[in-house]
PDB file of C-alpha atoms in Angstrom:
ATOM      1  CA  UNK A1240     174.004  87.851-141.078  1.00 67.00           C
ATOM      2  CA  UNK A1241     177.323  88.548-142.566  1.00 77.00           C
ATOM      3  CA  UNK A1242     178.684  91.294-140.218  1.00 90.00           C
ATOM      4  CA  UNK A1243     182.202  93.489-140.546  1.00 94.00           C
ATOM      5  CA  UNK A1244     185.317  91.418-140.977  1.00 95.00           C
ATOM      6  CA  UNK A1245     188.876  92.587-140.164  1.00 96.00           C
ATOM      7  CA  UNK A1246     191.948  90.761-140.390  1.00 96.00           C
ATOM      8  CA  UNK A1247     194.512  90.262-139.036  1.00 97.00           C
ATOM      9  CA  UNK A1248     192.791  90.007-135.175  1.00 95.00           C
ATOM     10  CA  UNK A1249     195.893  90.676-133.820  1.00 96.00           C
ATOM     11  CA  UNK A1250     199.099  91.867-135.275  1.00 97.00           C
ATOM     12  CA  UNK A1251     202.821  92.744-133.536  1.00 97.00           C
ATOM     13  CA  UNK A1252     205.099  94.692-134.668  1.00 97.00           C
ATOM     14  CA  UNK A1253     208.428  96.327-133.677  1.00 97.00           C
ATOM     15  CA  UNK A1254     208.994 100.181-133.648  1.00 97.00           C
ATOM     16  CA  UNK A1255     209.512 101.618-137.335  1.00 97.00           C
ATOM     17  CA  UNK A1256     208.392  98.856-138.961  1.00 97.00           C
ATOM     18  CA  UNK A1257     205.118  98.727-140.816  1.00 98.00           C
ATOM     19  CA  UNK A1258     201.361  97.319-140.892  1.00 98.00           C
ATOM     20  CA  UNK A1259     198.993  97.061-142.874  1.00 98.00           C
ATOM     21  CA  UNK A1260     194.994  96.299-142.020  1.00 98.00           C
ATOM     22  CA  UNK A1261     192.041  95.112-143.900  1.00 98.00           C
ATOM     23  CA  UNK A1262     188.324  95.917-143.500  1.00 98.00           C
ATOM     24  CA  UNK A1263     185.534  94.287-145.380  1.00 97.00           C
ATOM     25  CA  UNK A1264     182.560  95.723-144.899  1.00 95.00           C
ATOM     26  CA  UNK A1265     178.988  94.298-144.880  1.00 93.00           C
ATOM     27  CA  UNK A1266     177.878  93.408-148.087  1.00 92.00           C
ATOM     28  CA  UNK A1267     176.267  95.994-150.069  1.00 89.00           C
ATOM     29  CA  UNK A1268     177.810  98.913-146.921  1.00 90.00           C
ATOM     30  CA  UNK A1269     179.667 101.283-149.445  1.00 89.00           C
ATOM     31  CA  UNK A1270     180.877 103.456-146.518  1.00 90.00           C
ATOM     32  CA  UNK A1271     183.819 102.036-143.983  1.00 93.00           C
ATOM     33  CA  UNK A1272     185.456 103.905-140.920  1.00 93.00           C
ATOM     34  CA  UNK A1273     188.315 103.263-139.138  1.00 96.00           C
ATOM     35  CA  UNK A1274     188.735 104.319-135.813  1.00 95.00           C
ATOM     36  CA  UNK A1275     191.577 103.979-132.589  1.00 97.00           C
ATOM     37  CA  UNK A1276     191.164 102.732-129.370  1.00 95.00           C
ATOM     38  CA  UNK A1277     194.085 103.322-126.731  1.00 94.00           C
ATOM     39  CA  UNK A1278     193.919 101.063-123.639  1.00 90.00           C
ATOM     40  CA  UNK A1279     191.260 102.391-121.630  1.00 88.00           C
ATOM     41  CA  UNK A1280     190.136 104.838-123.823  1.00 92.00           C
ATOM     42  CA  UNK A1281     187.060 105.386-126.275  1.00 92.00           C
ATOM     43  CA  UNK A1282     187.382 104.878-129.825  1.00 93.00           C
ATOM     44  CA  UNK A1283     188.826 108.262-131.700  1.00 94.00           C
ATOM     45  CA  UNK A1284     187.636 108.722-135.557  1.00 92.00           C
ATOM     46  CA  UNK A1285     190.731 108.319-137.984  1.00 95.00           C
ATOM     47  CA  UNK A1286     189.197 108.602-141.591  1.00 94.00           C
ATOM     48  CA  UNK A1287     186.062 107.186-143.382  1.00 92.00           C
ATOM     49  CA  UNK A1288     185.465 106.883-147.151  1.00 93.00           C
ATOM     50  CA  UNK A1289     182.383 106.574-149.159  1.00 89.00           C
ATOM     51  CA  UNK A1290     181.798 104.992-152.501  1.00 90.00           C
ATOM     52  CA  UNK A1291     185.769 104.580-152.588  1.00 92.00           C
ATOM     53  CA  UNK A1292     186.373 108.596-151.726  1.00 93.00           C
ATOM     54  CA  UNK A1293     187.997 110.027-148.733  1.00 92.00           C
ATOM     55  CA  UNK A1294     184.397 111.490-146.875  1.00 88.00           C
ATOM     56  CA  UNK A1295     186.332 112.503-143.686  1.00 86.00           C
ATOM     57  CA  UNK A1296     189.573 112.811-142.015  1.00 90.00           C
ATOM     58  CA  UNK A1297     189.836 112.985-138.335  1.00 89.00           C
ATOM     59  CA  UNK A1298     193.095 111.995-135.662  1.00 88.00           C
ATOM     60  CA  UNK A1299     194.811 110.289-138.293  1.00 94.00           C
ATOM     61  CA  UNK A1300     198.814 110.776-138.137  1.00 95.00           C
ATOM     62  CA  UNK A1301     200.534 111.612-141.221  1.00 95.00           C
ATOM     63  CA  UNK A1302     202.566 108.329-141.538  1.00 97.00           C
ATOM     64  CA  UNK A1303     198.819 106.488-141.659  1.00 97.00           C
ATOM     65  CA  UNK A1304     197.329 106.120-145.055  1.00 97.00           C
ATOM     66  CA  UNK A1305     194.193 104.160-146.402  1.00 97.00           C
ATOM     67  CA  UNK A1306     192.094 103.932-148.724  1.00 97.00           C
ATOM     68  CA  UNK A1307     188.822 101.956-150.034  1.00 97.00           C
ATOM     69  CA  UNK A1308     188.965  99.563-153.146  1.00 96.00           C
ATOM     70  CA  UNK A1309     186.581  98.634-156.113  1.00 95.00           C
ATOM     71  CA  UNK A1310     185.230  95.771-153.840  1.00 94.00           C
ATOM     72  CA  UNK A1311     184.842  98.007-150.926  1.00 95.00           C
ATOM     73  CA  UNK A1312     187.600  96.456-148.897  1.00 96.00           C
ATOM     74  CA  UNK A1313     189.294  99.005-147.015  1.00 97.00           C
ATOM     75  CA  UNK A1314     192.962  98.886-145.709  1.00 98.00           C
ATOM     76  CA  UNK A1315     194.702 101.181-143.175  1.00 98.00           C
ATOM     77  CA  UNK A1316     198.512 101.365-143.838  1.00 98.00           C
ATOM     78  CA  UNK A1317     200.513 102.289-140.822  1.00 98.00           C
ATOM     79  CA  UNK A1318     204.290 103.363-141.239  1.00 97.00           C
ATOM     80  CA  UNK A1319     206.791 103.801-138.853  1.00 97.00           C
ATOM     81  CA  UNK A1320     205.311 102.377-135.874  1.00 97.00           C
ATOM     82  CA  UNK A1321     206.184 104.287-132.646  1.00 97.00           C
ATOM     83  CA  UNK A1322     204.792 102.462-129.295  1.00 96.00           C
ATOM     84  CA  UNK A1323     202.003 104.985-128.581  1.00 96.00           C
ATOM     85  CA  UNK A1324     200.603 102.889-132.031  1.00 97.00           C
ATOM     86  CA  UNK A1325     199.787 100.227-129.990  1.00 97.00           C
ATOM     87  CA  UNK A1326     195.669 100.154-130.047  1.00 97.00           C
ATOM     88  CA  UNK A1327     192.648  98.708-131.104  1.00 96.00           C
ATOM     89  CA  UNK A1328     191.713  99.668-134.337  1.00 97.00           C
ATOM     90  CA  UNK A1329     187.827  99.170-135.297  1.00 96.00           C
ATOM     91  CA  UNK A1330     186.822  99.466-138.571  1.00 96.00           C
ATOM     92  CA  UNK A1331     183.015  99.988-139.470  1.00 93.00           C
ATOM     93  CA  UNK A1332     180.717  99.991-142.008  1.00 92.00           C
ATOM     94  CA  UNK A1333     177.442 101.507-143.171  1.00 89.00           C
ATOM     95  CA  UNK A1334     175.101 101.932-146.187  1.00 84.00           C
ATOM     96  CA  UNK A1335     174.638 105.612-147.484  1.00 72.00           C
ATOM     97  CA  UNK A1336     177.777 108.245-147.504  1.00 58.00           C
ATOM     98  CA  UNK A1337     175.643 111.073-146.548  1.00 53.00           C
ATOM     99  CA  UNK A1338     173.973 111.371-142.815  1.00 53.00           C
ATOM    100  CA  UNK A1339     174.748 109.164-139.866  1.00 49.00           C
ATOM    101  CA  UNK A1340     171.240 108.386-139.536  1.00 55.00           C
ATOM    102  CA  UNK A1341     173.014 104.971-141.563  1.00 70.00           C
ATOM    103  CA  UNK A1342     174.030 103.291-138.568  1.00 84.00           C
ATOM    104  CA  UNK A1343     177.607 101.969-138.280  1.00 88.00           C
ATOM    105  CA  UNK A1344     178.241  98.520-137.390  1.00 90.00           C
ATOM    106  CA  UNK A1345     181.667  97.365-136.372  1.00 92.00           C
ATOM    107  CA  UNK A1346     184.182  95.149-136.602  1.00 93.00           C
ATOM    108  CA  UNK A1347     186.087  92.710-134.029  1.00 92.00           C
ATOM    109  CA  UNK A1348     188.872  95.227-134.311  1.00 95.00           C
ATOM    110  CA  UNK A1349     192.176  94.355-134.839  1.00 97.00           C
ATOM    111  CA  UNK A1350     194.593  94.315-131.639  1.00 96.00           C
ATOM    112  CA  UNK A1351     198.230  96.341-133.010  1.00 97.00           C
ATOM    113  CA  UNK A1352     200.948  95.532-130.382  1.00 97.00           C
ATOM    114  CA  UNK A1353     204.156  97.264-130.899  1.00 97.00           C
ATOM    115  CA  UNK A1354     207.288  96.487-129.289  1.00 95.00           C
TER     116      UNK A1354
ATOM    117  CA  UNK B 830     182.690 120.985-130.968  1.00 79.00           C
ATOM    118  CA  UNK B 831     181.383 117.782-129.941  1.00 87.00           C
ATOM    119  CA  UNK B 832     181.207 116.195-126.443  1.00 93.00           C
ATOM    120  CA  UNK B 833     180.181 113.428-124.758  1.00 96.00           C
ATOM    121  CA  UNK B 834     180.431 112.986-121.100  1.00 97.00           C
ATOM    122  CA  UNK B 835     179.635 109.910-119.588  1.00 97.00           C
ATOM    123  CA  UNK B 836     180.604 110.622-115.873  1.00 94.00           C
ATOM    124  CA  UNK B 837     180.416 107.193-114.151  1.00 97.00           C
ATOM    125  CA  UNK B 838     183.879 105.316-114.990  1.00 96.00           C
ATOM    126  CA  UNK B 839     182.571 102.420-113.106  1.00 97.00           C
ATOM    127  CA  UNK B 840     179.408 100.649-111.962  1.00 97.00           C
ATOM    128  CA  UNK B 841     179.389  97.377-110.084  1.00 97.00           C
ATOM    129  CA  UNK B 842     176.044  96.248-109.320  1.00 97.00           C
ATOM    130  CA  UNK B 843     174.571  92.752-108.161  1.00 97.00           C
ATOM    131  CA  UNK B 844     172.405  90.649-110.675  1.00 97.00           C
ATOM    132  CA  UNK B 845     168.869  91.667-110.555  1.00 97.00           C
ATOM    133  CA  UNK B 846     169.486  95.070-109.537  1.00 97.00           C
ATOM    134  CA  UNK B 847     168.610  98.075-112.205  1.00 97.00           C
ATOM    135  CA  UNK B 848     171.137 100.209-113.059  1.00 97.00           C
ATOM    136  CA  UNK B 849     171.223 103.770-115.275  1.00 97.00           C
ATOM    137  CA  UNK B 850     173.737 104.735-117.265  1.00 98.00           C
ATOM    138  CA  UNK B 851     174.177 108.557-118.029  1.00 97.00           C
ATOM    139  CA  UNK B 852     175.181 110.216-120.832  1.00 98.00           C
ATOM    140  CA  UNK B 853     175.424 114.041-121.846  1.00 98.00           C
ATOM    141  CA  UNK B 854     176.275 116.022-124.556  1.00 97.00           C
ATOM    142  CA  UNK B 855     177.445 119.238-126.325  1.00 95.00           C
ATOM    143  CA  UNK B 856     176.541 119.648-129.670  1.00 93.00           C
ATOM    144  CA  UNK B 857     175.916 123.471-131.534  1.00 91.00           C
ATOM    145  CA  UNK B 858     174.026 121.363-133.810  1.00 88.00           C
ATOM    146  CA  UNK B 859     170.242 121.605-133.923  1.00 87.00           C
ATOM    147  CA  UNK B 860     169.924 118.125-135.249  1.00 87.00           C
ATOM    148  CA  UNK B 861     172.144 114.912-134.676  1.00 90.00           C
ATOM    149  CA  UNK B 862     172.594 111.798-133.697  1.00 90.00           C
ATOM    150  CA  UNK B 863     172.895 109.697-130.609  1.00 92.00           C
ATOM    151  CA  UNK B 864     173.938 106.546-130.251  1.00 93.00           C
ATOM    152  CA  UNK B 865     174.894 103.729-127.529  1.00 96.00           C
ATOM    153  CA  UNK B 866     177.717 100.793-128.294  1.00 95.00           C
ATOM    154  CA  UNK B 867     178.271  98.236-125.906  1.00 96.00           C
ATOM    155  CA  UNK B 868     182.040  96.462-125.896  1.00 94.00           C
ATOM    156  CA  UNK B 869     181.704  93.078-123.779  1.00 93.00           C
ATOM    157  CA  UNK B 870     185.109  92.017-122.354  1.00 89.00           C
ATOM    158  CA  UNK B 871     185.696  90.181-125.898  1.00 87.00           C
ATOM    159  CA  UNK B 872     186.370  93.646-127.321  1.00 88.00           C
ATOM    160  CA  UNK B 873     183.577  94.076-130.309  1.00 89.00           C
ATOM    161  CA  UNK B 874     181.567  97.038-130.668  1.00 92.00           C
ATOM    162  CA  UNK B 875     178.193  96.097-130.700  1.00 93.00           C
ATOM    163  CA  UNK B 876     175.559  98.271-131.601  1.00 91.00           C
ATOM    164  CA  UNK B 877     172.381  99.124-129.350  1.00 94.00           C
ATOM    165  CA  UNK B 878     170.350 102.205-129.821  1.00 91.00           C
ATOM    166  CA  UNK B 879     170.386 104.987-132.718  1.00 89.00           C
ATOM    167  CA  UNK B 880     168.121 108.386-131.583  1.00 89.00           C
ATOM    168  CA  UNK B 881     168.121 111.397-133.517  1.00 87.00           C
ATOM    169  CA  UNK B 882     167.272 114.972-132.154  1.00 89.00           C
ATOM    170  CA  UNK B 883     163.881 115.228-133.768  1.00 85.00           C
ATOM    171  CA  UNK B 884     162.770 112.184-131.345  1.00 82.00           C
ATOM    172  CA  UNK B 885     162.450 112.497-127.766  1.00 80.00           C
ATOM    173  CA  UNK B 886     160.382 109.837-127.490  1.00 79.00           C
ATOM    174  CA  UNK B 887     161.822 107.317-125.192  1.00 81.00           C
ATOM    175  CA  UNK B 888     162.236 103.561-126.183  1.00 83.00           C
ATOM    176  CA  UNK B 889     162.256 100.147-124.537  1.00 84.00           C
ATOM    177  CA  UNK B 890     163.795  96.446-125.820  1.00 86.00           C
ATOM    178  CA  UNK B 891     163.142  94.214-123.733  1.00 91.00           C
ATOM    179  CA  UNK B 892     165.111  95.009-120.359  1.00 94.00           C
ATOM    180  CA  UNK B 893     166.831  97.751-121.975  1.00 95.00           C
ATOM    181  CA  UNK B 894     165.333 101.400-122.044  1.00 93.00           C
ATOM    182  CA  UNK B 895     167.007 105.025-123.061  1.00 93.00           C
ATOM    183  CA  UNK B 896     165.453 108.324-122.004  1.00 94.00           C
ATOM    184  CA  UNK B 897     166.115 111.250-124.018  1.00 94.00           C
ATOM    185  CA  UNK B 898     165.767 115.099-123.039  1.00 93.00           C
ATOM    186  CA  UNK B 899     167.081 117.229-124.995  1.00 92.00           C
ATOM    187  CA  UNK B 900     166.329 120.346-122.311  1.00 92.00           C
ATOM    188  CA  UNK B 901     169.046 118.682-120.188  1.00 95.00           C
ATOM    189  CA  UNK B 902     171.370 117.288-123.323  1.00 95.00           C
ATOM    190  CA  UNK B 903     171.320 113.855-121.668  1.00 96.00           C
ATOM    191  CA  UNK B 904     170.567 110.302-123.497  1.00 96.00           C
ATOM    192  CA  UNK B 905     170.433 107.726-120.414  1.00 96.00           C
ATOM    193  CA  UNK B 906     170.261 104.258-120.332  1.00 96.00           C
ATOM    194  CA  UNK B 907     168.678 101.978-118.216  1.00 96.00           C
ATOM    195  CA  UNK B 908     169.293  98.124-117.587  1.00 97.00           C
ATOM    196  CA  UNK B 909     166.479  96.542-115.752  1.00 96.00           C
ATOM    197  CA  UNK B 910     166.792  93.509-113.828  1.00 97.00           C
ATOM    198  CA  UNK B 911     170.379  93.069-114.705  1.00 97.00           C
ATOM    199  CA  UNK B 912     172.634  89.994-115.785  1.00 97.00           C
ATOM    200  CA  UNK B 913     175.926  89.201-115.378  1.00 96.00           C
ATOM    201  CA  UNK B 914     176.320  88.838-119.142  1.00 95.00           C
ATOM    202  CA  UNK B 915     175.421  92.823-119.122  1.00 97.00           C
ATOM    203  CA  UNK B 916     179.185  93.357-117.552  1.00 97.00           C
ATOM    204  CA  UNK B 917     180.923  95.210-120.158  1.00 97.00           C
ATOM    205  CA  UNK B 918     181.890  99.000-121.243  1.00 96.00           C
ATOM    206  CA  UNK B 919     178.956 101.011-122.461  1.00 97.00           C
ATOM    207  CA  UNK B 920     180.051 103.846-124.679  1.00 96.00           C
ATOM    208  CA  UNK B 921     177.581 106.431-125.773  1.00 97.00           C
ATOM    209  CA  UNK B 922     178.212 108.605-128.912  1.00 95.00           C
ATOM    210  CA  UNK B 923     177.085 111.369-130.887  1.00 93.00           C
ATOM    211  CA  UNK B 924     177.143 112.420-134.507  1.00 88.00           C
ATOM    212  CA  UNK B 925     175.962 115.536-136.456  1.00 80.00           C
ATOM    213  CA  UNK B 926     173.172 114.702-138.535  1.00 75.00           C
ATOM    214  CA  UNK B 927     175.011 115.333-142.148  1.00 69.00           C
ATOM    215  CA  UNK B 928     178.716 114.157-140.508  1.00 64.00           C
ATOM    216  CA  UNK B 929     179.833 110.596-140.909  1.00 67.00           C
ATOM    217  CA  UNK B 930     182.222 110.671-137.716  1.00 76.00           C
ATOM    218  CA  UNK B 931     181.046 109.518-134.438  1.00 86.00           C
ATOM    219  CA  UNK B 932     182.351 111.445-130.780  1.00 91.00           C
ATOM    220  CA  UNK B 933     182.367 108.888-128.389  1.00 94.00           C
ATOM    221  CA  UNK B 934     181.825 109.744-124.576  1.00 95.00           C
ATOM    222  CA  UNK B 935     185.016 107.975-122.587  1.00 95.00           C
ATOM    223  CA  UNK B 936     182.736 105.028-121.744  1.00 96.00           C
ATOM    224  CA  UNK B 937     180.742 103.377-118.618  1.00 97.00           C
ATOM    225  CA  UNK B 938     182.402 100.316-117.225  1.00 97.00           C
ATOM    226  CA  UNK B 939     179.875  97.969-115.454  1.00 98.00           C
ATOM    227  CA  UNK B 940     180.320  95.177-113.535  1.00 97.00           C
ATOM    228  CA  UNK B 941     176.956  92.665-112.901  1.00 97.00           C
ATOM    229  CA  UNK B 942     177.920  90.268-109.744  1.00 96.00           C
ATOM    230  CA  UNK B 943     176.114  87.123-109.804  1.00 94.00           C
TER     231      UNK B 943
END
């Protein structure tokens, strides 16, 4: 089964520069989350949209922006990278905006290193 | 607010043995959602268990099995007869019943020695 696809898998990039990550979500999912994992840490909620809306907001820093296309596809723009930047970030997907009784499936995650 | 506490950092145990994970929770909400991910050492969330707060009924996959009280706030998780292929970080979550966003407890790291 097709599951949650992010790209790139791993990305590096030096302070104040910028990056940009993709999320497709399982077909026929119309809600996606992204979400930040530190080294060591558990996975903190940034933002999640539903049928192409902003649903939620959580952690997310001000220079982070995303948004959800036509075709679902999500993508997380990050600006002016600082090192504390330097995470997992999960994306994850689910069918139904309202009620997390939908369960969320995730991603491989994309690995940010920046140096 | 929303907590999760998962107090064991680590567990090492050796193959065969069964080992419980805990998990507890603060929610002021009278009906949510728990949940348990497991991330292997390749990094992916993977998805095990969903229970919401109208369900105490326990469950069992296989040689997986998750007990529920609500008196207590605790969702634990047992792994009988573990494998080494078990070794990974657990994570168990929460999430209010009409929210989207999950609150993930700081993870369970275990360790199955063959």
């Amino acid at each position: 089964a097709a599951g949650v696809i992010q790209s790139p898998r791993h990305l590096i990039k030096e302070k104040r520069e910028t990056a940009t990550l993709k999320c497709y979500p399982i077909p026929r999912h119309d809600t996606v989350y992204w979400y930040q994992q530190g080294p060591g840490q558990d996975p903190q909620f940034l933002i999640s949209f539903y049928e192409k809306m902003q649903s939620d907001k959580g952690s997310i820093p001000d220079r982070f922006s995303a948004q959800q296309f036509s075709d679902y596809h999500s993508e997380l723009n990050m600006s002016s990278l600082e090192l504390g930047d330097s995470a997992l970030y999960f994306c994850a997907s689910s069918r139904g905006g309202q009620g997390s009784k939908n369960i969320q499936y995730f991603g491989a995650g994309t690995r940010l290193s920046v140096l | 607010a929303q907590k999760v506490t998962q107090a064991q950092t680590e567990i090492s145990v050796v193959e065969k043995e069964d080992v419980t994970l805990d998990c507890v929770y603060e929610t002021r909400d009278t009906t949510y959602y728990l949940f348990w991910y497991k991330q292997p050492p390749s990094g992916e969330l993977v998805f095990l268990i969903r229970r919401n707060s109208f369900d105490e009924q326990n469950e069992i996959s296989g040689r997986y099995s998750w007990n529920f009280q609500k008196s207590t706030s605790s969702f634990n998780f047992t792994i009988t007869a573990s494998q080494v292929v078990d070794s990974a970080v657990y994570f168990c979550a929460l999430s209010p019943y009409y929210g989207q966003n999950f609150v993930f407890g700081p993870g369970t790291r275990l360790s199955v020695l063959p």
